Short mmCIF file of C-alpha atoms in Angstrom, two decimals:
data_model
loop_
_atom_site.label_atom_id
_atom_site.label_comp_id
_atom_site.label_asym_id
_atom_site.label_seq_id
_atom_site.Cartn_x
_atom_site.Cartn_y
_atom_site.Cartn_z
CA UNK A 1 238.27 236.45 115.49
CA UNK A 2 235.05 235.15 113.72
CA UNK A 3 236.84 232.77 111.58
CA UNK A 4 238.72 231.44 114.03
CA UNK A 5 235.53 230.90 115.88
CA UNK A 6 233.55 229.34 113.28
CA UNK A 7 236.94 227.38 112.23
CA UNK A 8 237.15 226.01 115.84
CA UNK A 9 233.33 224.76 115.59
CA UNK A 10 233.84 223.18 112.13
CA UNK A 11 236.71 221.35 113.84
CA UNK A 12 234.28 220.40 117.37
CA UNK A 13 231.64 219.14 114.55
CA UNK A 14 233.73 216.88 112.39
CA UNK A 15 235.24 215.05 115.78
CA UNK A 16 231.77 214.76 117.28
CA UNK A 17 230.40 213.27 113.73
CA UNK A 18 233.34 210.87 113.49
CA UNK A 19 232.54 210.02 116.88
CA UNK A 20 229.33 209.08 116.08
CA UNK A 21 230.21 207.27 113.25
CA UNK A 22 232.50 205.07 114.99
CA UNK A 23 229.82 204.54 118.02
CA UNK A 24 227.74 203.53 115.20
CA UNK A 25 230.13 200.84 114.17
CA UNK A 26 230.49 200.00 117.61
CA UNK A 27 227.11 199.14 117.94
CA UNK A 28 226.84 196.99 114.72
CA UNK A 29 229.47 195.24 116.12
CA UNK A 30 228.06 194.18 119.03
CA UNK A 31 224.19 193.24 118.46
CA UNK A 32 225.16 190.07 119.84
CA UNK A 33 227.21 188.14 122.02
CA UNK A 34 229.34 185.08 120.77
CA UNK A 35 231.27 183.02 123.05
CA UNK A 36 233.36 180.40 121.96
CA UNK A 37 235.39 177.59 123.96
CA UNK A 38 238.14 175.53 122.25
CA UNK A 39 240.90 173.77 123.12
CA UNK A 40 244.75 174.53 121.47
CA UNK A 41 247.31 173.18 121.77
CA UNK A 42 249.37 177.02 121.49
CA UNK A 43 248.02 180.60 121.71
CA UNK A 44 249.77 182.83 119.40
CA UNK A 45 248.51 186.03 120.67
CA UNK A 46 249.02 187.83 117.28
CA UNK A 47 246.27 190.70 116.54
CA UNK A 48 244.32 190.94 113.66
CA UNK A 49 245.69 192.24 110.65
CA UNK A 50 243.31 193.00 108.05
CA UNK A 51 245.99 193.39 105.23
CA UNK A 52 248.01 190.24 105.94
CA UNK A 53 244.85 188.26 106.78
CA UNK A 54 243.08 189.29 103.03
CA UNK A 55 246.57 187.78 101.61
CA UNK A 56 246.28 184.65 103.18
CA UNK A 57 242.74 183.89 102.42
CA UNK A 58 243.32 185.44 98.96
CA UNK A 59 246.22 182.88 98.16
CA UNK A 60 244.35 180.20 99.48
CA UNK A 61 242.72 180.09 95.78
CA UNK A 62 246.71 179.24 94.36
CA UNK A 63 246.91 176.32 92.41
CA UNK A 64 249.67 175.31 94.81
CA UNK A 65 248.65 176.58 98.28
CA UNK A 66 248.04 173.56 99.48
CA UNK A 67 251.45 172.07 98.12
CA UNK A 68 253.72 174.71 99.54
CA UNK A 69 251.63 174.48 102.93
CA UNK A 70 252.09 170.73 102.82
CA UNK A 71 248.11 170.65 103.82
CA UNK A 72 247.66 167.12 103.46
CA UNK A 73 245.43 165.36 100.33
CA UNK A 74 245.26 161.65 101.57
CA UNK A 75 241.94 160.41 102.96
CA UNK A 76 238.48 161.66 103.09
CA UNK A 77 240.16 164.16 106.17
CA UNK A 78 242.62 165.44 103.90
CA UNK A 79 240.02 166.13 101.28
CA UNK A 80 237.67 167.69 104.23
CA UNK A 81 240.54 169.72 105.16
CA UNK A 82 241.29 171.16 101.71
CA UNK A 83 237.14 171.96 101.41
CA UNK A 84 237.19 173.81 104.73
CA UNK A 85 240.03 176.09 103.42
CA UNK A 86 238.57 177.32 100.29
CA UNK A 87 235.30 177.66 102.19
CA UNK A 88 237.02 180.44 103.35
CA UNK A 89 237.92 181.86 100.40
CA UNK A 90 234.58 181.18 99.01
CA UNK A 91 233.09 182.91 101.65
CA UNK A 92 235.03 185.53 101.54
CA UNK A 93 234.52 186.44 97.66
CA UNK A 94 230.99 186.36 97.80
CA UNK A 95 230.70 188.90 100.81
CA UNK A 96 232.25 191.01 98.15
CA UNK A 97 230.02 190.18 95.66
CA UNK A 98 226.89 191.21 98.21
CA UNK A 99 228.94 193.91 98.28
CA UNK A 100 229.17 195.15 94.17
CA UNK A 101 225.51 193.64 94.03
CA UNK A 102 224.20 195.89 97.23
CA UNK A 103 226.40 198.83 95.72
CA UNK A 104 225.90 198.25 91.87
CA UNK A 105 223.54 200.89 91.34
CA UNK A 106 224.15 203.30 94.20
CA UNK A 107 226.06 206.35 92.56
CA UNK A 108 227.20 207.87 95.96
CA UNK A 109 229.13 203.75 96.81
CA UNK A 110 233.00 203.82 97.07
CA UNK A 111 232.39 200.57 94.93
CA UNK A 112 229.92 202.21 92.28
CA UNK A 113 230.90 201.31 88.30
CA UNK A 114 228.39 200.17 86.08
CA UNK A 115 230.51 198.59 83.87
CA UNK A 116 231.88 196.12 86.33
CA UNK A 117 231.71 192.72 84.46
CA UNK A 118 232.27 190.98 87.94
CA UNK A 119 228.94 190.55 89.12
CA UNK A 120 227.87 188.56 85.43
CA UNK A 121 230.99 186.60 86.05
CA UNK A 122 230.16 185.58 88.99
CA UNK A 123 226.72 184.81 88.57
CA UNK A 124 227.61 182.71 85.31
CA UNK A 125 230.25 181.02 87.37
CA UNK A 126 227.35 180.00 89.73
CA UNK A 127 225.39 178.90 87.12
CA UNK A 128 228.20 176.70 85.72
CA UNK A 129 229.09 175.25 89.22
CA UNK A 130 224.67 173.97 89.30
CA UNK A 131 224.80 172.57 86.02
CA UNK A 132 227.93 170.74 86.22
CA UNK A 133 226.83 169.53 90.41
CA UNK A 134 229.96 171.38 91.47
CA UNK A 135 232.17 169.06 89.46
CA UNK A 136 234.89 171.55 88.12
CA UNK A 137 236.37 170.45 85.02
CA UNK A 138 239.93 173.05 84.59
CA UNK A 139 240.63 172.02 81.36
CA UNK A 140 237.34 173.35 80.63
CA UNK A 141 237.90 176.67 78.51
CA UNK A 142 234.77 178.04 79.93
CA UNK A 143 235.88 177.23 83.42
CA UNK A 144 238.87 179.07 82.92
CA UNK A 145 237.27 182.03 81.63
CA UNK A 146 234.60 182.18 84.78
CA UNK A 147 237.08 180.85 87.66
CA UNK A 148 239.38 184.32 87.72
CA UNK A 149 238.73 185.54 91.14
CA UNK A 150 236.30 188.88 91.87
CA UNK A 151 238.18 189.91 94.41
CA UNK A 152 240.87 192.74 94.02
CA UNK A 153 244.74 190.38 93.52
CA UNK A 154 246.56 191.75 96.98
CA UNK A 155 250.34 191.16 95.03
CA UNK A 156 251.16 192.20 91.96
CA UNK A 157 251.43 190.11 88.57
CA UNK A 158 254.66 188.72 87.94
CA UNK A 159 253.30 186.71 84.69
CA UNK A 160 255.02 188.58 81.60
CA UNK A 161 253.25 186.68 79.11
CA UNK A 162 253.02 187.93 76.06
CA UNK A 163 249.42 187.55 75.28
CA UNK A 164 248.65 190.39 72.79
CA UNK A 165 252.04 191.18 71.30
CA UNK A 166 252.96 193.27 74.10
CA UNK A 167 256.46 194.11 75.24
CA UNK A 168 257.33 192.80 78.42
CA UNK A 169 258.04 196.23 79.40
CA UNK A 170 254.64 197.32 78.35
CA UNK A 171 252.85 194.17 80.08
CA UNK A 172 255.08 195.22 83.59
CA UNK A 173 253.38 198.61 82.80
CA UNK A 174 250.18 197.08 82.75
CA UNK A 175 250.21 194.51 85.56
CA UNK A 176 251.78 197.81 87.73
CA UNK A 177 248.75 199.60 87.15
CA UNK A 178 246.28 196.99 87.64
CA UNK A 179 248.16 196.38 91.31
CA UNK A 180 247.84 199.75 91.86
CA UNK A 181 244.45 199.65 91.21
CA UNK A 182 243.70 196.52 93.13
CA UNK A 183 245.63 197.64 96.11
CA UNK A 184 243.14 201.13 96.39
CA UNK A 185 239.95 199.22 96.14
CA UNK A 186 241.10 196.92 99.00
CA UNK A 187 241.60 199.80 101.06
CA UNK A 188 238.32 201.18 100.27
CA UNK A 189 237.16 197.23 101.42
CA UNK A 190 239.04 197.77 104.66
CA UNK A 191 236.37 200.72 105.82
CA UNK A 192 233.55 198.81 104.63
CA UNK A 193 232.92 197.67 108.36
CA UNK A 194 230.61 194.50 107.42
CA UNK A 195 233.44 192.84 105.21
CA UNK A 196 235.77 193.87 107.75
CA UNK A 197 234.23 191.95 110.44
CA UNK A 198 233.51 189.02 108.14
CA UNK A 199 237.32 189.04 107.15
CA UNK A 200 238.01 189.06 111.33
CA UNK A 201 235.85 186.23 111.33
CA UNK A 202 236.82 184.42 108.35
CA UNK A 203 240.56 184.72 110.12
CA UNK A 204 239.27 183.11 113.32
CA UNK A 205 238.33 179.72 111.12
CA UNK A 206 241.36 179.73 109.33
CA UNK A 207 243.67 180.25 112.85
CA UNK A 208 241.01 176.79 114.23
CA UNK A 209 241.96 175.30 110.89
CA UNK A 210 245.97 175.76 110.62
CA UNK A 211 245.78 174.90 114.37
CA UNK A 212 249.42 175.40 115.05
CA UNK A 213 250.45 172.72 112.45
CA UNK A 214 249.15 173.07 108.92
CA UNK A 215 250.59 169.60 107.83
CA UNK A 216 248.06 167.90 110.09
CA UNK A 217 244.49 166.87 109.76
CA UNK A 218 243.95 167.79 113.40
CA UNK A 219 241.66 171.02 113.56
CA UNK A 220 240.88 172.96 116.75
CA UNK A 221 237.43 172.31 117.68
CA UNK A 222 234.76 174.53 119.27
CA UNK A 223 233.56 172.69 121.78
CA UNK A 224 230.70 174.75 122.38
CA UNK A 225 228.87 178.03 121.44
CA UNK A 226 226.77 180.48 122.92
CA UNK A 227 225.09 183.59 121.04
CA UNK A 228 222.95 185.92 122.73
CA UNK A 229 220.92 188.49 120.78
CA UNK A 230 219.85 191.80 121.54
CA UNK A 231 216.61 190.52 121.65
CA UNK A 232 216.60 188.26 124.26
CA UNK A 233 217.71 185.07 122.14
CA UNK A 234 220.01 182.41 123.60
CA UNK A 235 221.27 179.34 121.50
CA UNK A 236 224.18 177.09 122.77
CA UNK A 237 225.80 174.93 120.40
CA UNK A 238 227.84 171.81 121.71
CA UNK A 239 230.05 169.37 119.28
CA UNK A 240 229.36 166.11 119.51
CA UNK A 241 232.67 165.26 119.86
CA UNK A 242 232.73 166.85 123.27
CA UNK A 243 230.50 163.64 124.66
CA UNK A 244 232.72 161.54 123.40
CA UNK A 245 235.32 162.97 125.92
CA UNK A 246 235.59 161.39 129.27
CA UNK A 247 233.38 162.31 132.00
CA UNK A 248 235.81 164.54 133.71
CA UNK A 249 237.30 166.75 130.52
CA UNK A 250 233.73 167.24 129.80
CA UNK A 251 232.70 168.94 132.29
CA UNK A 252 235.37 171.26 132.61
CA UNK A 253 234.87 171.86 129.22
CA UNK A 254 231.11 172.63 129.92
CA UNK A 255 232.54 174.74 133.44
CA UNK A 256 235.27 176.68 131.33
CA UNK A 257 232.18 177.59 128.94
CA UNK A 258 229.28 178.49 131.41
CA UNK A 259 232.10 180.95 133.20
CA UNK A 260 233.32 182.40 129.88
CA UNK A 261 229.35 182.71 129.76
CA UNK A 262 228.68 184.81 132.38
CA UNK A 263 232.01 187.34 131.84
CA UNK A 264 231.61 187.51 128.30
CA UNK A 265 227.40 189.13 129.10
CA UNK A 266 228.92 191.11 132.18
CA UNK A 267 231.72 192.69 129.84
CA UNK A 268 228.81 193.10 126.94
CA UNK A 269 225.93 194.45 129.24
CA UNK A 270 228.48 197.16 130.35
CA UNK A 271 229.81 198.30 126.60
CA UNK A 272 226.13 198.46 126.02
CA UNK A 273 225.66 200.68 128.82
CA UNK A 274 228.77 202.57 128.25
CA UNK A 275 227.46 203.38 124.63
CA UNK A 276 224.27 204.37 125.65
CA UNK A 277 225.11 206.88 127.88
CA UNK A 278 227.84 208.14 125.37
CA UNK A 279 224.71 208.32 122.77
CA UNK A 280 223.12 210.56 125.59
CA UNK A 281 225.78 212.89 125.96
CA UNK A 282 226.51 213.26 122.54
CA UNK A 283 222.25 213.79 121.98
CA UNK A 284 222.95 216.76 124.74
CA UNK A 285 225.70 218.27 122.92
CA UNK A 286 224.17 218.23 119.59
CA UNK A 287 221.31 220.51 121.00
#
């Protein structure tokens, strides 16, 4: 009868700790307020996918993304265009590298190996990028060598090159493993809550970039911005392209914001409130 007792308040204490864990996320998550208003021309409705959303930025780094996307090249908005895209993968490698360079020495890190080579790379690929004023040269050998990716491959290798007199049964072996491998860490990224919120983020760019039609140098814009910190701070952001509308489609831009405004801190305040007074209880049941 005492085991079952002391088994049933193991079992009360792990649920209340995971709920405090994930009210802890929940409040990282919300520190502040961003509101955004744009206008689309389509809303998909699709939900984030963390998995299929680390593939597409991931592949954005292909040679031929931008060829089998038919992103266009022509023009200084073509080459804009092609920039903002792998931004995003840019970004999106070097929130993993804060994250082997926050976790590089920290034994008890899901990420901990002090024999990662990725954090040199990266930093010599940096280095490269200053000396050469970004100019990438990809014939360059040493280019080459530094431009390999840090982030964990999401598909598997299907080159079967034979580059150290391998069998291509051996060298499916290999690239197998390394998928494996690959695939395990980016789990282990998908509970790291600060890369997954910058991957949610990250998604939202790319969804204002593609803006329904990939093939056209038309972006979604965000008109305007608000952000309101925990700490009292307001800034409002407006494009300038939005007073270069008429009159009218201004300001029903400007109405459609100031309402989305005024929800979004009514919907906020009361999550806030909500988790505070969940923090309470849970303070009362701990004692």
């Amino acid at each position: 009868m005492v085991d079952k007792v002391n088994k049933t308040q193991a079992q009360a204490q792990e649920l209340l700790d995971n709920l405090v864990k994930s009210v802890r996320t929940l409040l990282d998550d919300i520190t502040a307020l961003e509101v955004n208003t744009m206008v689309v021309d389509q809303i998909t409705g699709a939900k984030f996918n963390a998995w299929k959303t680390y593939q597409e930025i991931y592949s954005i780094n292909d040679k031929d993304y931008f060829d089998i996307k038919n992103i266009p090249e022509e023009g200084s908005q073509g080459q804009d265009l092609r920039k903002r895209y792998k931004s995003l993968f840019e970004q999106l490698e070097r929130e993993y590298f804060y994250i082997l360079i926050d976790n590089y020495l920290n034994k008890d890190s899901k990420f901990y190996n002090p024999q990662d080579d990725r954090v040199r790379r990266y930093q010599e690929r940096l280095e490269y990028l200053k000396t050469t004023k970004g100019k990438m040269v990809e014939s360059d050998e040493k280019y080459i060598q530094l431009a390999e990716p840090i982030l964990p491959a999401p598909s598997p290798v299907v080159d079967k090159k034979d580059k150290n007199n391998k069998s291509s049964d051996e060298t499916e072996k290999i690239n197998q493993e390394n998928w494996i491998k690959n695939c395990t860490e980016i789990r282990k990224l998908f509970s790291h809550d600060e890369f997954l919120r910058s991957l949610r983020k990250i998604s939202e760019l790319k969804a204002a970039l593609d803006s329904g039609d990939v093939t056209s140098t038309n972006i979604d814009l965000i008109y305007a911005q608000t952000v309101m910190q925990l700490d009292g701070d307001i800034i409002s952001r407006y494009h300038k392209q939005l007073f270069e509308e008429d009159e009218e489609t201004k300001d029903l831009i400007i109405q459609i914001h100031k309402e989305g405004v005024v929800a979004g801190e009514k919907q906020w305040r009361g999550t806030l409130d909500f988790l505070i007074n969940l923090i309470k209880g849970i303070a009362n049941i701990a004692r």
